[in-house]
Amino acid sequence: MDQKRLLLIYGLVFFVTAIWGLNMVIIKVLVEELPPQTMTAFRIMMAGITALIITVLGKSFRRLSKREWIYTLLGMLFGVILHHLLIAVGLTMIDASNASLILALVPLSTAILAVLFLGEQLTKLRTIGFILALTGVFFIQGGSFSNMQLSQGELILFIAMFVQAISFIFIKKATATLDSKQVTTIMYLLGSIGLLIISFITEPKGFNEMTSATLFIYFLFIVSAVVATGVGYIVFNAAIQQIGAGKTAIFNNFVPFFGLVFSVLFLNETITASQLIGFVFIVAGVLFGTGYIEKLLAKKHNRINNTKKSVG
């Protein structure tokens, strides 16, 4: 791959992570102005329609096998219905900045689940990563054992983070034989129907309340659904195919950073020193825990050995 194309891909993925950080702030605004669960259902439905259009134009559709359906539907249950529902509810209770930091643990939780259920190896460096991330959580909670008590909103966001990590395990199995754009489209479209049914039960007046917002709120809704969720995930998945999962996933670490920055800029939230320290520990934990640092050291070791062999 030539340098210009590589830089373009890196630039697009970096832009997506910035949009995802901003999206946490947008959703915080949306859940305060619109019925959270009904809004989430329609937001995910619009994202699914966007993904469907992109997938159809790319001619990426084919019939799924029974196993692919099972993995895709399980990914939808955990990654779309439960994850987005819990985020919408949780953000009515806590700040977007804290939510961004909690969701930053997704790659690490995925790595832990991969060790438990996919047979990936638990190395010393990965163990260090897990410890660093837990230290980060300690600082997010205020850096004191007396403060180590999750609020209801924080608990909901932790569950949202964990169920998304579970969904990635099923998505990884589904995309082993199926195009990622098709998986994303099916998950969003069917997941939005599930979310809509839940919203009819929990928010019976939700549909009517969706029509009472200002034009600016609807603008934010479209940006969140189409740009951040629909196009964002398609671009991110395409980058995984182009430059690999390892290089792409590392950009996830920018999401909580942008979440913190935009929370301060647009929501006037206050970021504490303890939260910043927690952020640093979580990023370090993700780098070690997902095996990224390990891969870098292995590449460096191989390069040195190859150089010695060529010299010898």
Tab-separated table of N, CA and C in Angstrom, residues 159-306:
chain	number	residue	atom	x	y	z
A	159	ILE	N	-21.980	-1.930	32.507
A	159	ILE	CA	-22.662	-3.070	31.876
A	159	ILE	C	-22.738	-2.858	30.368
A	160	ALA	N	-23.004	-1.593	29.950
A	160	ALA	CA	-23.049	-1.265	28.520
A	160	ALA	C	-21.715	-1.551	27.852
A	161	MET	N	-20.641	-1.208	28.550
A	161	MET	CA	-19.295	-1.468	28.044
A	161	MET	C	-19.046	-2.969	27.911
A	162	PHE	N	-19.463	-3.723	28.930
A	162	PHE	CA	-19.183	-5.156	28.957
A	162	PHE	C	-19.981	-5.912	27.893
A	163	VAL	N	-21.269	-5.533	27.707
A	163	VAL	CA	-22.071	-6.246	26.708
A	163	VAL	C	-21.573	-5.949	25.292
A	164	GLN	N	-21.013	-4.750	25.081
A	164	GLN	CA	-20.434	-4.470	23.764
A	164	GLN	C	-19.195	-5.336	23.529
A	165	ALA	N	-18.404	-5.525	24.584
A	165	ALA	CA	-17.234	-6.399	24.469
A	165	ALA	C	-17.664	-7.825	24.123
A	166	ILE	N	-18.747	-8.282	24.737
A	166	ILE	CA	-19.286	-9.612	24.419
A	166	ILE	C	-19.704	-9.677	22.955
A	167	SER	N	-20.343	-8.600	22.476
A	167	SER	CA	-20.813	-8.584	21.081
A	167	SER	C	-19.655	-8.706	20.100
A	168	PHE	N	-18.502	-8.121	20.446
A	168	PHE	CA	-17.345	-8.169	19.547
A	168	PHE	C	-16.848	-9.605	19.343
A	169	ILE	N	-17.025	-10.446	20.359
A	169	ILE	CA	-16.629	-11.848	20.233
A	169	ILE	C	-17.496	-12.531	19.176
A	170	PHE	N	-18.804	-12.281	19.233
A	170	PHE	CA	-19.719	-12.873	18.243
A	170	PHE	C	-19.519	-12.255	16.860
A	171	ILE	N	-19.260	-10.949	16.813
A	171	ILE	CA	-19.019	-10.274	15.536
A	171	ILE	C	-17.744	-10.812	14.885
A	172	LYS	N	-16.739	-11.065	15.710
A	172	LYS	CA	-15.481	-11.608	15.188
A	172	LYS	C	-15.717	-12.972	14.545
A	173	LYS	N	-16.581	-13.782	15.164
A	173	LYS	CA	-16.896	-15.097	14.611
A	173	LYS	C	-17.725	-14.961	13.335
A	174	ALA	N	-18.668	-14.007	13.314
A	174	ALA	CA	-19.523	-13.819	12.139
A	174	ALA	C	-18.731	-13.305	10.945
A	175	THR	N	-17.830	-12.340	11.183
A	175	THR	CA	-17.072	-11.726	10.088
A	175	THR	C	-15.901	-12.586	9.609
A	176	ALA	N	-15.715	-13.735	10.240
A	176	ALA	CA	-14.680	-14.659	9.760
A	176	ALA	C	-15.050	-15.168	8.365
A	177	THR	N	-16.351	-15.231	8.068
A	177	THR	CA	-16.802	-15.732	6.765
A	177	THR	C	-17.763	-14.772	6.065
A	178	LEU	N	-18.114	-13.657	6.728
A	178	LEU	CA	-19.136	-12.754	6.203
A	178	LEU	C	-18.602	-11.333	6.157
A	179	ASP	N	-18.982	-10.568	5.133
A	179	ASP	CA	-18.542	-9.186	4.991
A	179	ASP	C	-19.019	-8.360	6.189
A	180	SER	N	-18.115	-7.570	6.744
A	180	SER	CA	-18.422	-6.808	7.961
A	180	SER	C	-19.536	-5.792	7.727
A	181	LYS	N	-19.630	-5.240	6.513
A	181	LYS	CA	-20.684	-4.254	6.232
A	181	LYS	C	-22.061	-4.903	6.292
A	182	GLN	N	-22.153	-6.150	5.828
A	182	GLN	CA	-23.430	-6.845	5.877
A	182	GLN	C	-23.811	-7.166	7.313
A	183	VAL	N	-22.834	-7.583	8.100
A	183	VAL	CA	-23.086	-7.867	9.517
A	183	VAL	C	-23.586	-6.605	10.228
A	184	THR	N	-22.902	-5.481	9.981
A	184	THR	CA	-23.288	-4.213	10.610
A	184	THR	C	-24.704	-3.813	10.220
A	185	THR	N	-25.036	-3.956	8.941
A	185	THR	CA	-26.360	-3.578	8.444
A	185	THR	C	-27.462	-4.404	9.092
A	186	ILE	N	-27.286	-5.711	9.108
A	186	ILE	CA	-28.295	-6.603	9.694
A	186	ILE	C	-28.469	-6.317	11.183
A	187	MET	N	-27.344	-6.139	11.879
A	187	MET	CA	-27.398	-5.876	13.313
A	187	MET	C	-28.180	-4.608	13.619
A	188	TYR	N	-27.910	-3.535	12.866
A	188	TYR	CA	-28.577	-2.259	13.126
A	188	TYR	C	-30.056	-2.295	12.769
A	189	LEU	N	-30.383	-2.863	11.606
A	189	LEU	CA	-31.778	-2.865	11.169
A	189	LEU	C	-32.658	-3.726	12.087
A	190	LEU	N	-32.227	-4.961	12.352
A	190	LEU	CA	-33.006	-5.837	13.228
A	190	LEU	C	-32.957	-5.358	14.678
A	191	GLY	N	-31.792	-4.836	15.090
A	191	GLY	CA	-31.648	-4.332	16.453
A	191	GLY	C	-32.543	-3.140	16.718
A	192	SER	N	-32.701	-2.281	15.707
A	192	SER	CA	-33.560	-1.098	15.874
A	192	SER	C	-35.022	-1.504	16.064
A	193	ILE	N	-35.436	-2.600	15.402
A	193	ILE	CA	-36.803	-3.102	15.584
A	193	ILE	C	-37.003	-3.579	17.020
A	194	GLY	N	-35.998	-4.296	17.542
A	194	GLY	CA	-36.051	-4.744	18.934
A	194	GLY	C	-36.108	-3.575	19.897
A	195	LEU	N	-35.292	-2.537	19.626
A	195	LEU	CA	-35.287	-1.341	20.471
A	195	LEU	C	-36.625	-0.607	20.407
A	196	LEU	N	-37.220	-0.598	19.217
A	196	LEU	CA	-38.502	0.078	19.030
A	196	LEU	C	-39.613	-0.616	19.822
A	197	ILE	N	-39.602	-1.948	19.801
A	197	ILE	CA	-40.603	-2.712	20.566
A	197	ILE	C	-40.460	-2.428	22.061
A	198	ILE	N	-39.194	-2.406	22.536
A	198	ILE	CA	-38.949	-2.114	23.957
A	198	ILE	C	-39.432	-0.704	24.302
A	199	SER	N	-39.165	0.254	23.408
A	199	SER	CA	-39.555	1.642	23.685
A	199	SER	C	-41.068	1.809	23.736
A	200	PHE	N	-41.803	1.039	22.921
A	200	PHE	CA	-43.269	1.106	22.957
A	200	PHE	C	-43.799	0.684	24.327
A	201	ILE	N	-43.076	-0.255	24.962
A	201	ILE	CA	-43.497	-0.761	26.277
A	201	ILE	C	-43.073	0.199	27.390
A	202	THR	N	-41.824	0.671	27.343
A	202	THR	CA	-41.281	1.485	28.432
A	202	THR	C	-41.605	2.969	28.291
A	203	GLU	N	-41.782	3.427	27.048
A	203	GLU	CA	-42.099	4.841	26.801
A	203	GLU	C	-43.312	4.933	25.860
A	204	PRO	N	-44.509	4.638	26.353
A	204	PRO	CA	-45.709	4.604	25.495
A	204	PRO	C	-45.997	5.926	24.782
A	205	LYS	N	-45.551	7.055	25.362
A	205	LYS	CA	-45.767	8.361	24.729
A	205	LYS	C	-44.522	8.835	23.964
A	206	GLY	N	-43.540	7.935	23.837
A	206	GLY	CA	-42.265	8.306	23.244
A	206	GLY	C	-42.352	8.813	21.817
A	207	PHE	N	-43.190	8.164	21.005
A	207	PHE	CA	-43.288	8.555	19.595
A	207	PHE	C	-43.802	9.988	19.464
A	208	ASN	N	-44.822	10.355	20.250
A	208	ASN	CA	-45.357	11.720	20.212
A	208	ASN	C	-44.328	12.735	20.713
A	209	GLU	N	-43.567	12.342	21.736
A	209	GLU	CA	-42.559	13.242	22.299
A	209	GLU	C	-41.386	13.455	21.336
A	210	MET	N	-41.197	12.546	20.385
A	210	MET	CA	-40.129	12.683	19.390
A	210	MET	C	-40.388	13.842	18.432
A	211	THR	N	-41.606	14.313	18.375
A	211	THR	CA	-41.965	15.363	17.407
A	211	THR	C	-41.966	16.758	18.016
A	212	SER	N	-41.540	16.882	19.265
A	212	SER	CA	-41.658	18.173	19.964
A	212	SER	C	-40.330	18.904	20.157
A	213	ALA	N	-39.270	18.450	19.509
A	213	ALA	CA	-37.953	19.056	19.700
A	213	ALA	C	-37.711	20.184	18.695
A	214	THR	N	-36.618	20.894	18.884
A	214	THR	CA	-36.239	21.980	17.971
A	214	THR	C	-35.499	21.412	16.762
A	215	LEU	N	-35.340	22.231	15.721
A	215	LEU	CA	-34.639	21.810	14.508
A	215	LEU	C	-33.186	21.442	14.808
A	216	PHE	N	-32.575	22.154	15.746
A	216	PHE	CA	-31.177	21.872	16.099
A	216	PHE	C	-31.025	20.473	16.693
A	217	ILE	N	-31.976	20.074	17.513
A	217	ILE	CA	-31.946	18.735	18.116
A	217	ILE	C	-32.075	17.675	17.029
A	218	TYR	N	-32.951	17.913	16.048
A	218	TYR	CA	-33.097	16.952	14.943
A	218	TYR	C	-31.832	16.896	14.092
A	219	PHE	N	-31.166	18.049	13.967
A	219	PHE	CA	-29.884	18.081	13.247
A	219	PHE	C	-28.857	17.212	13.961
A	220	LEU	N	-28.767	17.359	15.292
A	220	LEU	CA	-27.840	16.534	16.080
A	220	LEU	C	-28.199	15.050	15.959
A	221	PHE	N	-29.506	14.769	15.951
A	221	PHE	CA	-29.985	13.388	15.817
A	221	PHE	C	-29.491	12.772	14.502
A	222	ILE	N	-29.585	13.509	13.403
A	222	ILE	CA	-29.157	13.014	12.086
A	222	ILE	C	-27.641	12.831	12.045
A	223	VAL	N	-26.913	13.781	12.616
A	223	VAL	CA	-25.440	13.665	12.665
A	223	VAL	C	-25.037	12.413	13.428
A	224	SER	N	-25.675	12.175	14.579
A	224	SER	CA	-25.367	11.004	15.402
A	224	SER	C	-25.692	9.709	14.666
A	225	ALA	N	-26.888	9.655	14.046
A	225	ALA	CA	-27.342	8.421	13.402
A	225	ALA	C	-26.593	8.128	12.119
A	226	VAL	N	-26.545	9.116	11.230
A	226	VAL	CA	-25.997	8.891	9.882
A	226	VAL	C	-24.469	8.943	9.863
A	227	VAL	N	-23.923	10.034	10.403
A	227	VAL	CA	-22.463	10.250	10.303
A	227	VAL	C	-21.697	9.407	11.321
A	228	ALA	N	-22.029	9.581	12.611
A	228	ALA	CA	-21.257	8.906	13.667
A	228	ALA	C	-21.461	7.401	13.675
A	229	THR	N	-22.731	6.969	13.658
A	229	THR	CA	-23.010	5.539	13.798
A	229	THR	C	-23.017	4.811	12.463
A	230	GLY	N	-23.780	5.311	11.485
A	230	GLY	CA	-23.895	4.623	10.194
A	230	GLY	C	-22.607	4.624	9.390
A	231	VAL	N	-22.166	5.816	8.976
A	231	VAL	CA	-20.956	5.939	8.156
A	231	VAL	C	-19.708	5.615	8.970
A	232	GLY	N	-19.709	6.046	10.236
A	232	GLY	CA	-18.531	5.845	11.086
A	232	GLY	C	-18.107	4.396	11.193
A	233	TYR	N	-19.065	3.504	11.457
A	233	TYR	CA	-18.735	2.090	11.615
A	233	TYR	C	-18.366	1.438	10.282
A	234	ILE	N	-18.971	1.901	9.187
A	234	ILE	CA	-18.614	1.371	7.872
A	234	ILE	C	-17.165	1.719	7.545
A	235	VAL	N	-16.775	2.980	7.794
A	235	VAL	CA	-15.397	3.428	7.550
A	235	VAL	C	-14.428	2.659	8.434
A	236	PHE	N	-14.785	2.503	9.704
A	236	PHE	CA	-13.904	1.818	10.655
A	236	PHE	C	-13.705	0.353	10.257
A	237	ASN	N	-14.797	-0.315	9.868
A	237	ASN	CA	-14.709	-1.714	9.449
A	237	ASN	C	-13.904	-1.866	8.150
A	238	ALA	N	-14.064	-0.887	7.251
A	238	ALA	CA	-13.300	-0.917	6.002
A	238	ALA	C	-11.809	-0.749	6.280
A	239	ALA	N	-11.491	0.093	7.261
A	239	ALA	CA	-10.086	0.302	7.636
A	239	ALA	C	-9.479	-0.973	8.203
A	240	ILE	N	-10.286	-1.734	8.955
A	240	ILE	CA	-9.810	-3.006	9.499
A	240	ILE	C	-9.396	-3.946	8.364
A	241	GLN	N	-10.200	-3.955	7.290
A	241	GLN	CA	-9.890	-4.808	6.143
A	241	GLN	C	-8.643	-4.328	5.412
A	242	GLN	N	-8.405	-2.998	5.408
A	242	GLN	CA	-7.285	-2.429	4.656
A	242	GLN	C	-5.955	-2.511	5.407
A	243	ILE	N	-5.959	-2.138	6.686
A	243	ILE	CA	-4.689	-2.048	7.423
A	243	ILE	C	-4.617	-3.009	8.603
A	244	GLY	N	-5.683	-3.802	8.832
A	244	GLY	CA	-5.653	-4.795	9.898
A	244	GLY	C	-6.321	-4.305	11.169
A	245	ALA	N	-6.796	-5.245	11.961
A	245	ALA	CA	-7.526	-4.928	13.182
A	245	ALA	C	-6.645	-4.253	14.232
A	246	GLY	N	-5.385	-4.705	14.341
A	246	GLY	CA	-4.483	-4.180	15.366
A	246	GLY	C	-4.213	-2.696	15.198
A	247	LYS	N	-3.845	-2.299	13.975
A	247	LYS	CA	-3.527	-0.897	13.714
A	247	LYS	C	-4.766	-0.020	13.820
A	248	THR	N	-5.900	-0.547	13.394
A	248	THR	CA	-7.134	0.235	13.433
A	248	THR	C	-7.633	0.408	14.861
A	249	ALA	N	-7.620	-0.674	15.626
A	249	ALA	CA	-8.162	-0.647	16.989
A	249	ALA	C	-7.422	0.334	17.891
A	250	ILE	N	-6.136	0.577	17.593
A	250	ILE	CA	-5.357	1.466	18.439
A	250	ILE	C	-5.929	2.879	18.415
A	251	PHE	N	-6.623	3.247	17.333
A	251	PHE	CA	-7.227	4.573	17.235
A	251	PHE	C	-8.388	4.735	18.211
A	252	ASN	N	-8.937	3.615	18.707
A	252	ASN	CA	-10.028	3.666	19.687
A	252	ASN	C	-9.649	4.462	20.924
A	253	ASN	N	-8.335	4.525	21.194
A	253	ASN	CA	-7.877	5.228	22.386
A	253	ASN	C	-8.108	6.734	22.298
A	254	PHE	N	-8.331	7.250	21.086
A	254	PHE	CA	-8.608	8.677	20.945
A	254	PHE	C	-10.055	9.021	21.311
A	255	VAL	N	-10.949	8.013	21.296
A	255	VAL	CA	-12.373	8.272	21.541
A	255	VAL	C	-12.609	8.889	22.927
A	256	PRO	N	-12.107	8.279	24.018
A	256	PRO	CA	-12.337	8.905	25.329
A	256	PRO	C	-11.674	10.271	25.445
A	257	PHE	N	-10.532	10.443	24.765
A	257	PHE	CA	-9.858	11.753	24.784
A	257	PHE	C	-10.763	12.828	24.190
A	258	PHE	N	-11.301	12.536	22.992
A	258	PHE	CA	-12.205	13.497	22.356
A	258	PHE	C	-13.496	13.650	23.164
A	259	GLY	N	-13.938	12.553	23.786
A	259	GLY	CA	-15.125	12.634	24.634
A	259	GLY	C	-14.921	13.615	25.777
A	260	LEU	N	-13.738	13.562	26.398
A	260	LEU	CA	-13.418	14.489	27.484
A	260	LEU	C	-13.354	15.927	26.984
A	261	VAL	N	-12.651	16.129	25.860
A	261	VAL	CA	-12.467	17.487	25.307
A	261	VAL	C	-13.808	18.114	24.938
A	262	PHE	N	-14.637	17.363	24.210
A	262	PHE	CA	-15.920	17.908	23.766
A	262	PHE	C	-16.901	18.091	24.927
A	263	SER	N	-16.770	17.274	25.967
A	263	SER	CA	-17.625	17.441	27.147
A	263	SER	C	-17.337	18.772	27.835
A	264	VAL	N	-16.057	19.140	27.859
A	264	VAL	CA	-15.659	20.419	28.457
A	264	VAL	C	-16.115	21.581	27.572
A	265	LEU	N	-15.914	21.440	26.252
A	265	LEU	CA	-16.210	22.529	25.322
A	265	LEU	C	-17.702	22.808	25.183
A	266	PHE	N	-18.504	21.737	25.070
A	266	PHE	CA	-19.916	21.917	24.726
A	266	PHE	C	-20.898	21.706	25.881
A	267	LEU	N	-20.487	20.969	26.907
A	267	LEU	CA	-21.395	20.713	28.021
A	267	LEU	C	-20.947	21.396	29.311
A	268	ASN	N	-19.795	22.102	29.229
A	268	ASN	CA	-19.241	22.792	30.406
A	268	ASN	C	-19.001	21.846	31.571
A	269	GLU	N	-18.692	20.583	31.254
A	269	GLU	CA	-18.378	19.634	32.323
A	269	GLU	C	-16.961	19.882	32.840
A	270	THR	N	-16.729	19.563	34.078
A	270	THR	CA	-15.418	19.761	34.698
A	270	THR	C	-14.650	18.442	34.722
A	271	ILE	N	-13.434	18.464	34.210
A	271	ILE	CA	-12.581	17.270	34.215
A	271	ILE	C	-11.606	17.377	35.373
A	272	THR	N	-11.610	16.409	36.250
A	272	THR	CA	-10.737	16.436	37.424
A	272	THR	C	-9.375	15.831	37.099
A	273	ALA	N	-8.402	16.150	37.935
A	273	ALA	CA	-7.054	15.580	37.768
A	273	ALA	C	-7.104	14.061	37.901
A	274	SER	N	-7.954	13.576	38.794
A	274	SER	CA	-8.099	12.135	38.996
A	274	SER	C	-8.606	11.450	37.730
A	275	GLN	N	-9.554	12.098	37.020
A	275	GLN	CA	-10.068	11.531	35.769
A	275	GLN	C	-8.984	11.469	34.701
A	276	LEU	N	-8.159	12.526	34.623
A	276	LEU	CA	-7.081	12.556	33.630
A	276	LEU	C	-6.053	11.455	33.905
A	277	ILE	N	-5.732	11.264	35.177
A	277	ILE	CA	-4.802	10.189	35.550
A	277	ILE	C	-5.417	8.840	35.191
A	278	GLY	N	-6.707	8.687	35.486
A	278	GLY	CA	-7.409	7.454	35.135
A	278	GLY	C	-7.389	7.198	33.642
A	279	PHE	N	-7.564	8.264	32.849
A	279	PHE	CA	-7.525	8.150	31.390
A	279	PHE	C	-6.173	7.608	30.918
A	280	VAL	N	-5.085	8.157	31.471
A	280	VAL	CA	-3.731	7.717	31.091
A	280	VAL	C	-3.541	6.238	31.427
A	281	PHE	N	-3.967	5.823	32.601
A	281	PHE	CA	-3.828	4.419	33.009
A	281	PHE	C	-4.658	3.492	32.118
A	282	ILE	N	-5.874	3.933	31.759
A	282	ILE	CA	-6.731	3.104	30.912
A	282	ILE	C	-6.124	2.935	29.525
A	283	VAL	N	-5.622	4.030	28.946
A	283	VAL	CA	-4.982	3.944	27.618
A	283	VAL	C	-3.777	3.009	27.671
A	284	ALA	N	-2.937	3.164	28.717
A	284	ALA	CA	-1.780	2.278	28.878
A	284	ALA	C	-2.233	0.836	29.041
A	285	GLY	N	-3.309	0.645	29.818
A	285	GLY	CA	-3.838	-0.701	30.030
A	285	GLY	C	-4.343	-1.329	28.751
A	286	VAL	N	-5.001	-0.526	27.915
A	286	VAL	CA	-5.498	-1.030	26.632
A	286	VAL	C	-4.338	-1.409	25.709
A	287	LEU	N	-3.304	-0.566	25.677
A	287	LEU	CA	-2.142	-0.840	24.826
A	287	LEU	C	-1.459	-2.151	25.207
A	288	PHE	N	-1.325	-2.380	26.508
A	288	PHE	CA	-0.695	-3.618	26.977
A	288	PHE	C	-1.674	-4.789	26.918
A	289	GLY	N	-2.888	-4.562	27.387
A	289	GLY	CA	-3.850	-5.652	27.537
A	289	GLY	C	-4.341	-6.242	26.234
A	290	THR	N	-4.400	-5.430	25.172
A	290	THR	CA	-4.858	-5.937	23.876
A	290	THR	C	-3.737	-6.588	23.080
A	291	GLY	N	-2.508	-6.553	23.630
A	291	GLY	CA	-1.391	-7.188	22.947
A	291	GLY	C	-0.664	-6.281	21.974
A	292	TYR	N	-1.035	-4.991	21.916
A	292	TYR	CA	-0.418	-4.075	20.956
A	292	TYR	C	1.072	-3.882	21.254
A	293	ILE	N	1.404	-3.625	22.522
A	293	ILE	CA	2.805	-3.425	22.911
A	293	ILE	C	3.609	-4.694	22.625
A	294	GLU	N	2.990	-5.837	22.887
A	294	GLU	CA	3.630	-7.130	22.656
A	294	GLU	C	4.001	-7.303	21.179
A	295	LYS	N	3.067	-6.922	20.301
A	295	LYS	CA	3.314	-7.033	18.863
A	295	LYS	C	4.435	-6.098	18.419
A	296	LEU	N	4.467	-4.892	18.985
A	296	LEU	CA	5.531	-3.942	18.651
A	296	LEU	C	6.899	-4.492	19.053
A	297	LEU	N	6.963	-5.050	20.263
A	297	LEU	CA	8.235	-5.613	20.743
A	297	LEU	C	8.657	-6.811	19.897
A	298	ALA	N	7.674	-7.632	19.489
A	298	ALA	CA	7.979	-8.805	18.650
A	298	ALA	C	8.508	-8.373	17.288
A	299	LYS	N	7.893	-7.336	16.708
A	299	LYS	CA	8.352	-6.825	15.414
A	299	LYS	C	9.776	-6.282	15.512
A	300	LYS	N	10.038	-5.543	16.612
A	300	LYS	CA	11.374	-4.983	16.817
A	300	LYS	C	12.400	-6.099	16.979
A	301	HIS	N	12.019	-7.134	17.723
A	301	HIS	CA	12.916	-8.273	17.949
A	301	HIS	C	13.224	-8.990	16.634
A	302	ASN	N	12.182	-9.193	15.812
A	302	ASN	CA	12.378	-9.861	14.512
A	302	ASN	C	13.243	-9.028	13.579
A	303	ARG	N	13.045	-7.700	13.626
A	303	ARG	CA	13.831	-6.809	12.775
A	303	ARG	C	15.320	-6.869	13.147
A	304	ILE	N	15.576	-6.893	14.466
A	304	ILE	CA	16.970	-6.966	14.934
A	304	ILE	C	17.599	-8.283	14.519
A	305	ASN	N	16.846	-9.374	14.662
A	305	ASN	CA	17.360	-10.698	14.284
A	305	ASN	C	17.624	-10.782	12.789
A	306	ASN	N	16.726	-10.220	11.978
A	306	ASN	CA	16.912	-10.240	10.526
A	306	ASN	C	18.123	-9.422	10.114
